[in-house]
mmCIF file of C-alpha atoms and ligand atoms in Angstrom:
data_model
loop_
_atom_site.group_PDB
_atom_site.id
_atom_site.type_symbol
_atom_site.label_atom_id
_atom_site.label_comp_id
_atom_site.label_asym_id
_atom_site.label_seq_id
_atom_site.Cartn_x
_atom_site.Cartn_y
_atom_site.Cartn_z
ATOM 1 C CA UNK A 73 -14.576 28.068 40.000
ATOM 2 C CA UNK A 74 -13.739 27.608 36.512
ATOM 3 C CA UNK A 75 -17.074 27.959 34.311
ATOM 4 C CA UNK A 76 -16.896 24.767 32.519
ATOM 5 C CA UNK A 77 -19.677 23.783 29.945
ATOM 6 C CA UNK A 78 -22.709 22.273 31.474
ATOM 7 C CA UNK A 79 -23.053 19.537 28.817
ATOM 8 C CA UNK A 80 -19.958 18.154 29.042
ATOM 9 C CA UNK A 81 -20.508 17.808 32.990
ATOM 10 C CA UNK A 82 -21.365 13.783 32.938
ATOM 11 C CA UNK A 83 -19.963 13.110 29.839
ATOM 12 C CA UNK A 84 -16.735 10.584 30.481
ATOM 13 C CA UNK A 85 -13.454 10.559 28.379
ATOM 14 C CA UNK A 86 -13.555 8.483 25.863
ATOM 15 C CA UNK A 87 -10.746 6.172 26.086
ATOM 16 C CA UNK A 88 -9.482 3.643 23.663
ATOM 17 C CA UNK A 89 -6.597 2.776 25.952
ATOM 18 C CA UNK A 90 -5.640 -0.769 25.648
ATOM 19 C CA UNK A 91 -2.400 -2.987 27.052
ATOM 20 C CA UNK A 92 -0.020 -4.311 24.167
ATOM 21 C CA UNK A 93 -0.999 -7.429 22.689
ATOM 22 C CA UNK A 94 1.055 -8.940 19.919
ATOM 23 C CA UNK A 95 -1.740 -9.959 18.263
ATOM 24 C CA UNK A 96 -4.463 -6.980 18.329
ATOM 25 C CA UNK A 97 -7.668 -7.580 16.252
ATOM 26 C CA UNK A 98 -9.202 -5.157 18.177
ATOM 27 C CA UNK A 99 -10.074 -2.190 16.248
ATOM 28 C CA UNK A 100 -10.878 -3.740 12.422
ATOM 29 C CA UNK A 101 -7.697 -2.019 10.635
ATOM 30 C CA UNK A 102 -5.781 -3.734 7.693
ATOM 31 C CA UNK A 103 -3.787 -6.375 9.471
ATOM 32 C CA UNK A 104 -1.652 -7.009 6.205
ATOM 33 C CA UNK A 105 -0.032 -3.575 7.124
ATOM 34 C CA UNK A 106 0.651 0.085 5.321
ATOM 35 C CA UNK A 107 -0.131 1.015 1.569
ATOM 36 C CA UNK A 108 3.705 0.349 -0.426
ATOM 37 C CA UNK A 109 3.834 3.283 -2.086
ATOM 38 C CA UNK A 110 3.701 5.289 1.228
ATOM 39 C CA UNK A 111 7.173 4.380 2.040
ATOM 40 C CA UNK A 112 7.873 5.595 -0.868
ATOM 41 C CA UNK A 113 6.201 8.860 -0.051
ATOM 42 C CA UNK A 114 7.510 9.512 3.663
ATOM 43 C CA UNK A 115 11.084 8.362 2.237
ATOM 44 C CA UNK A 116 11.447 11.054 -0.503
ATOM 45 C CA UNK A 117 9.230 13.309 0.140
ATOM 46 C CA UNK A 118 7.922 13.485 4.504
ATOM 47 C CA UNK A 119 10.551 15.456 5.490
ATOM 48 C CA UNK A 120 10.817 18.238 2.697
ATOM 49 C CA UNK A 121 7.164 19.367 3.492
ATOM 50 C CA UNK A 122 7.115 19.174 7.326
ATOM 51 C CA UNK A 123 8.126 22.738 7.626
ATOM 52 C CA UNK A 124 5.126 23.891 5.279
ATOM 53 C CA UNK A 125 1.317 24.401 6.332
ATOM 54 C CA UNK A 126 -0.501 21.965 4.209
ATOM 55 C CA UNK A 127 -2.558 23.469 1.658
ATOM 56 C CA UNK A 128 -6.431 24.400 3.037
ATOM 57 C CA UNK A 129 -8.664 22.211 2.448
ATOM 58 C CA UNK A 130 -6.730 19.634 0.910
ATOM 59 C CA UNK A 131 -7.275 20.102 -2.442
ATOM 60 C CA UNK A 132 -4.587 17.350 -3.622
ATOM 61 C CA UNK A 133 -6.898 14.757 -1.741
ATOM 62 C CA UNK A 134 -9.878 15.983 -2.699
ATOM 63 C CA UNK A 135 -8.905 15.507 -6.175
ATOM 64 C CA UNK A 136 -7.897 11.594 -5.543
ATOM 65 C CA UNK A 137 -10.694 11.290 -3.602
ATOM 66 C CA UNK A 138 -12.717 12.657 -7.084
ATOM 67 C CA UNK A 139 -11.063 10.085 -8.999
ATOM 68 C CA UNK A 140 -11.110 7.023 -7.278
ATOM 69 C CA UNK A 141 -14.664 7.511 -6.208
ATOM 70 C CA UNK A 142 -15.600 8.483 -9.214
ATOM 71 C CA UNK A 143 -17.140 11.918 -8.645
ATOM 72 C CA UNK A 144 -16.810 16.147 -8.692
ATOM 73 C CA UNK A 145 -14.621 17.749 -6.368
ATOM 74 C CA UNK A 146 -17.316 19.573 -5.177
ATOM 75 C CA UNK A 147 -18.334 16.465 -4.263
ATOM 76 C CA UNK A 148 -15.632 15.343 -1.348
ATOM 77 C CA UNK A 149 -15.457 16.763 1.557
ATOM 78 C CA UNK A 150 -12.484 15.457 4.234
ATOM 79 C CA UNK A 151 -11.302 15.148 7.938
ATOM 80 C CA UNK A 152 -8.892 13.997 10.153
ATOM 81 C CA UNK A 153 -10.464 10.220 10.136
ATOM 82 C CA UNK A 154 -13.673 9.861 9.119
ATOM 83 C CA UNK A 155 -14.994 10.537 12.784
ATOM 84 C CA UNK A 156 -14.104 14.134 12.007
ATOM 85 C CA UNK A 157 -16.441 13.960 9.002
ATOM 86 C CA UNK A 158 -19.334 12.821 11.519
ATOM 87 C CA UNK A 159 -18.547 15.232 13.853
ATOM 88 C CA UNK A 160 -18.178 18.117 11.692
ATOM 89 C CA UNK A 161 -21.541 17.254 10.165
ATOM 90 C CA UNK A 162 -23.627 16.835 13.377
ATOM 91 C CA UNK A 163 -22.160 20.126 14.343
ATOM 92 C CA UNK A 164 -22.971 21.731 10.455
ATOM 93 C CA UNK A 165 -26.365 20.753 10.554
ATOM 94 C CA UNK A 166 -27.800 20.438 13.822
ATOM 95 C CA UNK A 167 -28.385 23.290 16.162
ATOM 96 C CA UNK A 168 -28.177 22.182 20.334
ATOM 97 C CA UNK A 169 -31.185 20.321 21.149
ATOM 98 C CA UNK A 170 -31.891 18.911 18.338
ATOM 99 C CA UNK A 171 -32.442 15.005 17.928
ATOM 100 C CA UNK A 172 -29.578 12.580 16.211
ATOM 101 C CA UNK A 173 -31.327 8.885 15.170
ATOM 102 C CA UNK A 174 -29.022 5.563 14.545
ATOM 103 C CA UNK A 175 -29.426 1.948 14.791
ATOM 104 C CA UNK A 176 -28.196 0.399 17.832
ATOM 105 C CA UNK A 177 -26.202 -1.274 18.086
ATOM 106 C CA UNK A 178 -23.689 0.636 15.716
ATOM 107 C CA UNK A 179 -20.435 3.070 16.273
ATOM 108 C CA UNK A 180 -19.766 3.962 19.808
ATOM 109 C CA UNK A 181 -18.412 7.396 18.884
ATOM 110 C CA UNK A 182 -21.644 8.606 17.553
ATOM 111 C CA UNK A 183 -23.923 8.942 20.621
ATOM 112 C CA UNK A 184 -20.852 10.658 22.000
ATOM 113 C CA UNK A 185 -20.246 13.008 19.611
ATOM 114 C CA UNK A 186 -23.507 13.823 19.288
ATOM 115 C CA UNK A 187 -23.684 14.494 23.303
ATOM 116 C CA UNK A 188 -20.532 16.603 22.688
ATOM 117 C CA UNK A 189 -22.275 19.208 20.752
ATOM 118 C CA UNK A 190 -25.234 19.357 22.895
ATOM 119 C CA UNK A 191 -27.449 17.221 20.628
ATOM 120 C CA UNK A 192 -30.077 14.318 21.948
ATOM 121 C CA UNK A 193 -28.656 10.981 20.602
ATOM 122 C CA UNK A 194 -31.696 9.010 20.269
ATOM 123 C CA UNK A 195 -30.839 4.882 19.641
ATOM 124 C CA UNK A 196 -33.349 2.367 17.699
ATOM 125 C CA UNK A 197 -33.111 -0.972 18.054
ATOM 126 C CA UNK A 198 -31.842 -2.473 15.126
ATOM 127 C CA UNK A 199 -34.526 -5.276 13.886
ATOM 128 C CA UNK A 200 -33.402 -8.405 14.116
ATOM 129 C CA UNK A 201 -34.960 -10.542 10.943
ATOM 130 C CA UNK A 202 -35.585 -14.645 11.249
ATOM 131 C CA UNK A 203 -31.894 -15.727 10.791
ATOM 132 C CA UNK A 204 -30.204 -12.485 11.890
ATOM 133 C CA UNK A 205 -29.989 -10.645 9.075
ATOM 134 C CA UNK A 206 -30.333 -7.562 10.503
ATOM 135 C CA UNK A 207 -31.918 -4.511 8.863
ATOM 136 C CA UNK A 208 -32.643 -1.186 9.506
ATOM 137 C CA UNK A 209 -36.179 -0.371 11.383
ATOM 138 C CA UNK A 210 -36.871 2.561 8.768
ATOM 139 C CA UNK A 211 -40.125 3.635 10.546
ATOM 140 C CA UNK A 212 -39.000 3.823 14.012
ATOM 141 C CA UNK A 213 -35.480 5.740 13.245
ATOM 142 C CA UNK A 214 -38.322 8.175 11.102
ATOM 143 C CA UNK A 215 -40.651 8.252 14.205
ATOM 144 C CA UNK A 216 -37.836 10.412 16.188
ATOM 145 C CA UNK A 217 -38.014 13.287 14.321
ATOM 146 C CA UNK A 218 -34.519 13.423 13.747
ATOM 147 C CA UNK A 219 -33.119 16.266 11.890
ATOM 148 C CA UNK A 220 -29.732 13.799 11.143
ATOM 149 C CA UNK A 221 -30.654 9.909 10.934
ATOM 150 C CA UNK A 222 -26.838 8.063 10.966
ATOM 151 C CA UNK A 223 -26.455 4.487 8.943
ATOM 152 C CA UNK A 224 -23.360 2.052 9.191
ATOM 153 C CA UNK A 225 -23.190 -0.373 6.380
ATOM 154 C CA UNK A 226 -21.378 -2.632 7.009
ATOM 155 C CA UNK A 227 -22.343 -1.788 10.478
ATOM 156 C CA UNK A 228 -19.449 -1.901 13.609
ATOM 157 C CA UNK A 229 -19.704 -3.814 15.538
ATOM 158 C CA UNK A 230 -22.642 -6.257 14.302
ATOM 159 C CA UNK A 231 -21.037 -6.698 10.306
ATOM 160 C CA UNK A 232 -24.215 -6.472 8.925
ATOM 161 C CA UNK A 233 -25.185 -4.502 6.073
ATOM 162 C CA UNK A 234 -28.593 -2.286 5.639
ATOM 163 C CA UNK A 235 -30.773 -3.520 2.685
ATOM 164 C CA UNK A 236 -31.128 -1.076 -0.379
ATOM 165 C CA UNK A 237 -34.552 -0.946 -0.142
ATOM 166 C CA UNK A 238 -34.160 0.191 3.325
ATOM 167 C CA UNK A 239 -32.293 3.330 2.683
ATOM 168 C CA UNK A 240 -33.711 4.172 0.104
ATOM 169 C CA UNK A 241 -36.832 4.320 2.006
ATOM 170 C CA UNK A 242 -35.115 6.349 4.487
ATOM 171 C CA UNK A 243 -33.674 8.753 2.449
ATOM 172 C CA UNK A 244 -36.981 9.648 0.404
ATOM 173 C CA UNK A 245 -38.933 10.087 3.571
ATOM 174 C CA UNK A 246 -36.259 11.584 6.145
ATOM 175 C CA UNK A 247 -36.902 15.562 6.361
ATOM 176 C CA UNK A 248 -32.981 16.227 7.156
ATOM 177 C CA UNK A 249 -29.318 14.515 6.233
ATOM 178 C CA UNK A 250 -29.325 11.023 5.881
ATOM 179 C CA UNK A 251 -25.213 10.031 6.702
ATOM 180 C CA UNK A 252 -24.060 6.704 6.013
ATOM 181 C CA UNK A 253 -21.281 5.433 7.293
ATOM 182 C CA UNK A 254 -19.136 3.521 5.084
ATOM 183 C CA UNK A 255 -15.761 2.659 6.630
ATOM 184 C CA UNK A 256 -15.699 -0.732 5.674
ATOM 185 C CA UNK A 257 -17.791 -0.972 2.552
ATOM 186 C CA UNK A 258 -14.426 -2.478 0.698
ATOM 187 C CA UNK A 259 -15.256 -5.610 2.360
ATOM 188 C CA UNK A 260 -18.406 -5.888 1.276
ATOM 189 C CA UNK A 261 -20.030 -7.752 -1.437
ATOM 190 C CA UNK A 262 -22.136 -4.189 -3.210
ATOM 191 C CA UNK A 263 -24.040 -1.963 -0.609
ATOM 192 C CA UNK A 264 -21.733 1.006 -1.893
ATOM 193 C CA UNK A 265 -23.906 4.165 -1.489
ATOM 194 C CA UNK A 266 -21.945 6.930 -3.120
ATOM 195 C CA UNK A 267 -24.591 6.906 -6.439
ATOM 196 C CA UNK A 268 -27.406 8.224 -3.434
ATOM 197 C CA UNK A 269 -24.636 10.858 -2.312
ATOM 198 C CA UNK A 270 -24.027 12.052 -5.902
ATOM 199 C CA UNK A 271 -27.642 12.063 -6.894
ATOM 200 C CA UNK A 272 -29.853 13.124 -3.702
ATOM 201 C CA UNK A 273 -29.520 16.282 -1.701
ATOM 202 C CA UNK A 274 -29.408 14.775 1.727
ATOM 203 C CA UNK A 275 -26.942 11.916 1.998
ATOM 204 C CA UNK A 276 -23.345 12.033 3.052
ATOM 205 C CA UNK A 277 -21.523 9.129 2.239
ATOM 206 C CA UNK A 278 -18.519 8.616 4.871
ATOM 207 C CA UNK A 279 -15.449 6.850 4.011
ATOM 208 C CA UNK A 280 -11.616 6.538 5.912
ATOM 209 C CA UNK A 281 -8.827 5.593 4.643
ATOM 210 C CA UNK A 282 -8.190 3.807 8.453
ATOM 211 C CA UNK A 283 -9.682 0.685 7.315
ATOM 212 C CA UNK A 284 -9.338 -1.631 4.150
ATOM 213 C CA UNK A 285 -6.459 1.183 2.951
ATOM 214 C CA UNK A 286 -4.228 0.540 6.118
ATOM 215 C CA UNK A 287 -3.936 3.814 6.738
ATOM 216 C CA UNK A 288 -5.010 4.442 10.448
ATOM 217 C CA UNK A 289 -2.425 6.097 12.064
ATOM 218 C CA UNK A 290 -2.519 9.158 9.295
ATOM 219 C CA UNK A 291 -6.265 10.010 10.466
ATOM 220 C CA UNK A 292 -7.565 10.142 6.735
ATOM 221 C CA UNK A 293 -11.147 10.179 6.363
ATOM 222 C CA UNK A 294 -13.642 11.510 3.909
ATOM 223 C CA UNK A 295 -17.373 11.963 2.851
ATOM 224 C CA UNK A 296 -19.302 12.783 -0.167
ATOM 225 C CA UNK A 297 -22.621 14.141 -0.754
ATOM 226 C CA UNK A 298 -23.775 17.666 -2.864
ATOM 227 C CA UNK A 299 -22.471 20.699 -3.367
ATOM 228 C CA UNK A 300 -24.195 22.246 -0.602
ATOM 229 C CA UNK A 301 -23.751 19.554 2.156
ATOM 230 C CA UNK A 302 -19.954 19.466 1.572
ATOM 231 C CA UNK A 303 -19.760 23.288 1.779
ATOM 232 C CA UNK A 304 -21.303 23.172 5.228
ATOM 233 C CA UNK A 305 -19.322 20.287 6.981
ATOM 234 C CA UNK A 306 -16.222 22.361 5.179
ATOM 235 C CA UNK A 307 -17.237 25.493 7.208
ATOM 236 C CA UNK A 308 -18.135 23.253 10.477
ATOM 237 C CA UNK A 309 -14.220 21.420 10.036
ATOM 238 C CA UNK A 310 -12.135 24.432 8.956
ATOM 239 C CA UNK A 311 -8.839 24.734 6.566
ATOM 240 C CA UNK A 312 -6.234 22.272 8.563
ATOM 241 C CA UNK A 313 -7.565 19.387 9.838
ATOM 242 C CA UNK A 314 -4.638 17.326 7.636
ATOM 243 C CA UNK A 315 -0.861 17.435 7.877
ATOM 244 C CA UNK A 316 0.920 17.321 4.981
ATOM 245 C CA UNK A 317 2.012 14.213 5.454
ATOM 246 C CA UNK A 318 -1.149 12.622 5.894
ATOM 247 C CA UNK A 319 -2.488 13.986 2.570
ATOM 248 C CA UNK A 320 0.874 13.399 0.712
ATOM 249 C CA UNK A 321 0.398 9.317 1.410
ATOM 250 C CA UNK A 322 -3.358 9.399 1.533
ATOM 251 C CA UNK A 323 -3.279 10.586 -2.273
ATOM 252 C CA UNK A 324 -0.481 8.398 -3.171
ATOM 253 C CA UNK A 325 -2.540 5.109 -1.853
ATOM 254 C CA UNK A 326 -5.815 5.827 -3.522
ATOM 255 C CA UNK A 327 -3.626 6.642 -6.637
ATOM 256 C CA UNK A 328 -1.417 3.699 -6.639
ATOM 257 C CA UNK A 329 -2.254 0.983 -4.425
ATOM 258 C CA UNK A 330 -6.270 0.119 -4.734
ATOM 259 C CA UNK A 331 -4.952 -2.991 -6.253
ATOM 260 C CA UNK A 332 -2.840 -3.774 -3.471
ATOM 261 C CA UNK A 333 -5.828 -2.184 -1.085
ATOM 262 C CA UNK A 334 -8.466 -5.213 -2.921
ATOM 263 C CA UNK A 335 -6.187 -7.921 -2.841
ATOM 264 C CA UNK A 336 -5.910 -7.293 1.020
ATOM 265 C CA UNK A 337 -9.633 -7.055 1.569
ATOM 266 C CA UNK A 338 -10.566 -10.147 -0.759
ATOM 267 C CA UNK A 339 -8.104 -11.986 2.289
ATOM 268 C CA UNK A 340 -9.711 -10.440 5.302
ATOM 269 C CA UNK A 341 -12.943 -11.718 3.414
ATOM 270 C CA UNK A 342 -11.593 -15.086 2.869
ATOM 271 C CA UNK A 343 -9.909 -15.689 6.285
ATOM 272 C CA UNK A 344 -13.237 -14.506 8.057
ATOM 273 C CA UNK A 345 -15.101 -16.923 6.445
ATOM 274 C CA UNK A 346 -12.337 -19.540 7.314
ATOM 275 C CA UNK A 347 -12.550 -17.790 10.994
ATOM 276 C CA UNK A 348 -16.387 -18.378 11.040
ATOM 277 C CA UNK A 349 -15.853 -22.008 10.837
ATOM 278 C CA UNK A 350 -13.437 -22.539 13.417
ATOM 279 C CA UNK A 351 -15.839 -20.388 15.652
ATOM 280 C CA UNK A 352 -19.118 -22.261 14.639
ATOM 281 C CA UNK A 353 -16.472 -25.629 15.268
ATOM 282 C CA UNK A 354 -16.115 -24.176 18.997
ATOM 283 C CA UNK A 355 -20.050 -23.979 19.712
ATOM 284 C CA UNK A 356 -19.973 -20.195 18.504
ATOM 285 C CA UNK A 357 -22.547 -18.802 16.280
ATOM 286 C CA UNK A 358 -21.076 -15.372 14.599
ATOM 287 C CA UNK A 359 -23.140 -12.965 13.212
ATOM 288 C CA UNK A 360 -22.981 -12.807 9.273
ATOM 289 C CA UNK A 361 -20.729 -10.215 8.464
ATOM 290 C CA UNK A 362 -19.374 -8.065 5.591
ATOM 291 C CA UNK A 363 -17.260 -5.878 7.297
ATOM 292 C CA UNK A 364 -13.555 -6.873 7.743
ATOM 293 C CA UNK A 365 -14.171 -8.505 11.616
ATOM 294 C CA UNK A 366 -16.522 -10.479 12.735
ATOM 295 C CA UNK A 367 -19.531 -10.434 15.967
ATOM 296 C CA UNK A 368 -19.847 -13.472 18.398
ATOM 297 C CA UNK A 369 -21.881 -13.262 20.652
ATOM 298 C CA UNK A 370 -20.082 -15.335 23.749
ATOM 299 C CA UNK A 371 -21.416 -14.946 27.357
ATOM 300 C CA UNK A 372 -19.352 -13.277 30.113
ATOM 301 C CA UNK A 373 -17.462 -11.418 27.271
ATOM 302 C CA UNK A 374 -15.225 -9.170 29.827
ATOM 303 C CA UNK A 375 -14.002 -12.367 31.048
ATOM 304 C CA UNK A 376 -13.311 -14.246 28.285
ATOM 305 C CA UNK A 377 -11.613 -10.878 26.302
ATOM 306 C CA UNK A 378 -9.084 -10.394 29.609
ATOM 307 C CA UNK A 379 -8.433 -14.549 29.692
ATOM 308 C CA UNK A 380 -7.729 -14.208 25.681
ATOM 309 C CA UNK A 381 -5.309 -10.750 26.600
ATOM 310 C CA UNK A 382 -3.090 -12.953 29.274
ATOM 311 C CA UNK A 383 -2.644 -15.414 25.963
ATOM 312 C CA UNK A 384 -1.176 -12.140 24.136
ATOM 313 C CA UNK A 385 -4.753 -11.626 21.958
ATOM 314 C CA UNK A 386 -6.738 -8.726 22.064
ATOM 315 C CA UNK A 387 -10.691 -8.690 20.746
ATOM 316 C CA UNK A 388 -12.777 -6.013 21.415
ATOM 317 C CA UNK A 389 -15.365 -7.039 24.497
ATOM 318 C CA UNK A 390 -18.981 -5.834 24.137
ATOM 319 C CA UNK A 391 -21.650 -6.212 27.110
ATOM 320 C CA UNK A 392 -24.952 -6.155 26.796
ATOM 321 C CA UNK A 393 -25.507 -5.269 23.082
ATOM 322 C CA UNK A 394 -29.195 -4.362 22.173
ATOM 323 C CA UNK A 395 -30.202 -7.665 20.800
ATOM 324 C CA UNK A 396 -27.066 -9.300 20.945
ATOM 325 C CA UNK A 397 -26.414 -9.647 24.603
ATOM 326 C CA UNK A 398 -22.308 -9.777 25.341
ATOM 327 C CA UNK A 399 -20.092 -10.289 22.540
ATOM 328 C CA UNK A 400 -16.521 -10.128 21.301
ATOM 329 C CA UNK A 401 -15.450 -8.610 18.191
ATOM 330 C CA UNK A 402 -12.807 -10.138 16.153
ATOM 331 C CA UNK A 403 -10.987 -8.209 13.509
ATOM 332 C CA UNK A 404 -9.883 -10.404 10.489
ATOM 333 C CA UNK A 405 -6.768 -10.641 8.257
ATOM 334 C CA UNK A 406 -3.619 -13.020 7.712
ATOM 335 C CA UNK A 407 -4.421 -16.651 9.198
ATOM 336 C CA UNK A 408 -1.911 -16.707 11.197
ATOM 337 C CA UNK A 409 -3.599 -13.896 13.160
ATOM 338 C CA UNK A 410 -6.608 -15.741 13.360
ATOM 339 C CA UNK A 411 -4.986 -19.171 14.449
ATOM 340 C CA UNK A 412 -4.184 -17.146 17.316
ATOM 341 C CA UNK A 413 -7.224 -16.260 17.917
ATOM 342 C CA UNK A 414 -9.199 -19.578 17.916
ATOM 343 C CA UNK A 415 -6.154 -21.026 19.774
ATOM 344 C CA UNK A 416 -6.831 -18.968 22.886
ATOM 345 C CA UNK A 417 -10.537 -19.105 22.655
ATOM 346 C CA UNK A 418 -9.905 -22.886 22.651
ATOM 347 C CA UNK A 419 -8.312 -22.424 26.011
ATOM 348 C CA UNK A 420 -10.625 -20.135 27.078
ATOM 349 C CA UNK A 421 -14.043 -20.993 26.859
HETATM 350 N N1 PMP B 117 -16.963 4.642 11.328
HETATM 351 C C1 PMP B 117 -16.903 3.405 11.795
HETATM 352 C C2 PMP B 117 -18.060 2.526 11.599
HETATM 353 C C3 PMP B 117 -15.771 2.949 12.474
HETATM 354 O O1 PMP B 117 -15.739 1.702 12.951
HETATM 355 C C4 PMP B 117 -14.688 3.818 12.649
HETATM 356 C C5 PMP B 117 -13.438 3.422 13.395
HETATM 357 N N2 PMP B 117 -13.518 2.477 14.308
HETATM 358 C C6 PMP B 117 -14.808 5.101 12.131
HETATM 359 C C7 PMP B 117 -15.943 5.481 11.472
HETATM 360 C C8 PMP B 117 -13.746 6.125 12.301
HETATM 361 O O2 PMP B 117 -12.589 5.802 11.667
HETATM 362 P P1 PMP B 117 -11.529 6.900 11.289
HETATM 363 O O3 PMP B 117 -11.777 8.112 12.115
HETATM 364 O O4 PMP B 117 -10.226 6.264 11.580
HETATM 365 O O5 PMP B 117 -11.754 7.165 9.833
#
């Protein structure tokens, strides 16, 4: 017998596997398509450096990073997605055993990776407000003790964003890292928190260029927090988590195309909106939403998501949400997309 790891004994494969759909609003990308200039960029440029390592510790992206988020390069810290970020800081700052807080509902991958790395993933209900607003529940996520407390704002899958107030709260009373997620915080109307990562000691701001950047298939991510927190999630990542390509377009798209990056999100935003009515026309009530997708809570979800795959539209199905019960969630960008969408929901529900 092979002495595999004990932890990992009931822990399942994660697997994202999903049949073709030709129109997937499944997993909240940029449904407008790829950054221009990184044609431009894999045209002149992808095959000269293929036969090179990529620098360590992608210094060229760090430095965009620096610029566009308007901070030191000591600053940014990166990874192969953002989910490398997250994992690399559970594992920098967390010995096994020790407890990892987040609202739940929020990003699948997080209980997981913290079970990965033999930490206790410990879930707190998100608090659900008098119209569904919801916000964070700062005492309970404090009550756990955590020594790493995780935030999404905009939250996957519910859209909603955590109050200021709220983590502020959180992050003068929390006695370890504080790391909010921020993968789709171009959507959203403020509720950027990279002033808390540049100014406290224990917040790391996530970001990914996956998202509002349409960049998914490089696996760009980064974070930002001190000095001292970066250094640590550098040591937990190590020098090549890039390839050469993926840093070569990930720099030229936060150098030349945030314009072309905002004018896709202020569409998503519009066309979600639009989206929300055709939903609320159907009987649905969606949850409000500032990420780039939206919640709807719709009985018998599995059902409904395989009846809307046979009409060539994939969703992402949710059962039994904490607080939200079964739901679909709908990823949002050109209207044509999300004609589909209602089209087949018509016929489904
Ligand atoms: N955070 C959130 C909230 C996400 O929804 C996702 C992707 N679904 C990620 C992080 C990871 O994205 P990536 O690794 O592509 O940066």
């Amino acid at each position: 017998m092979i002495p595999f790891r004990d932890t990992y004994r009931d822990i399942p494969l994660y697997s994202p596997a999903k049949k073709p759909c030709r129109v997937d609003l499944s997993d909240n990308t940029n449904l407008f398509g790829a950054p221009p200039s990184a044609d431009r960029v894999l045209r002149e440029e992808g095959f000269l450096r293929l036969a090179r390592y990529p620098a360590g510790y992608a210094p060229d992206l760090k430095r965009a990073v620096a610029r566009y988020a308007d901070v030191a390069v000591e600053n940014v810290t990166t990874g192969c997605g953002s989910d490398d970020v997250i994992d690399c800081a559970l594992r920098a700052f967390l010995e096994p055993g020790d407890v990892v807080a987040f609202p739940d509902p929020t990003f699948v991958m997080v209980p997981l990776f913290a079970r990965l790395s033999a930490l206790k993933p410990v879930p707190v209900p998100l608090r659900a407000g008098s119209d569904l607003d919801l916000d964070l529940d700062v005492e309970g996520l404090l009550a756990t003790g955590a020594k790493l407390i995780y935030v999404c704002t905009p939250n996957n899958p519910t859209g909603t964003v955590a109050s200021r107030a709220a983590v502020e709260r959180l992050v003068d009373r929390a006695p370890g890292v504080v790391l909010i997620d921020q993968a789709y915080v171009e959507f959203a109307r403020g509720g950027d928190f990279l002033d808390l990562a540049r100014t406290r000691p224990n917040v790391l701001v996530t970001r990914t260029m996956s998202k509002a950047f349409g960049l998914a298939g490089l696996r760009v991510g980064w974070g930002v927090g001190s000095p001292s927190l970066v250094a640590e999630v550098e040591k937990a990542r190590g020098p090549y988590k890039h390839t050469t390509l993926g840093e070569a377009v990930a720099v030229s798209a936060l150098t030349e195309d945030v314009a072309w990056m905002e004018a896709c999100a202020a569409e998503a935003v519009e066309n979600r909106e639009r989206l929300r009515g055709g939903l609320k026309a159907l009987g649905l009530e969606p949850l409000p939403s500032e990420g780039n997708f939206l919640l709807v809570p719709v009985p018998e979800a599995r059902r409904v998501g395989e009846s809307l795959r046979e009409r060539n539209v994939n969703v992402r199905v949710f059962e039994g949400l904490t607080g939200v019960g079964d739901a679909l969630r709908i990823g949002c960008g050109p209207w044509p997309m999300m004609a589909s969408a209602l089209k087949a929901l018509k016929e489904v529900l």
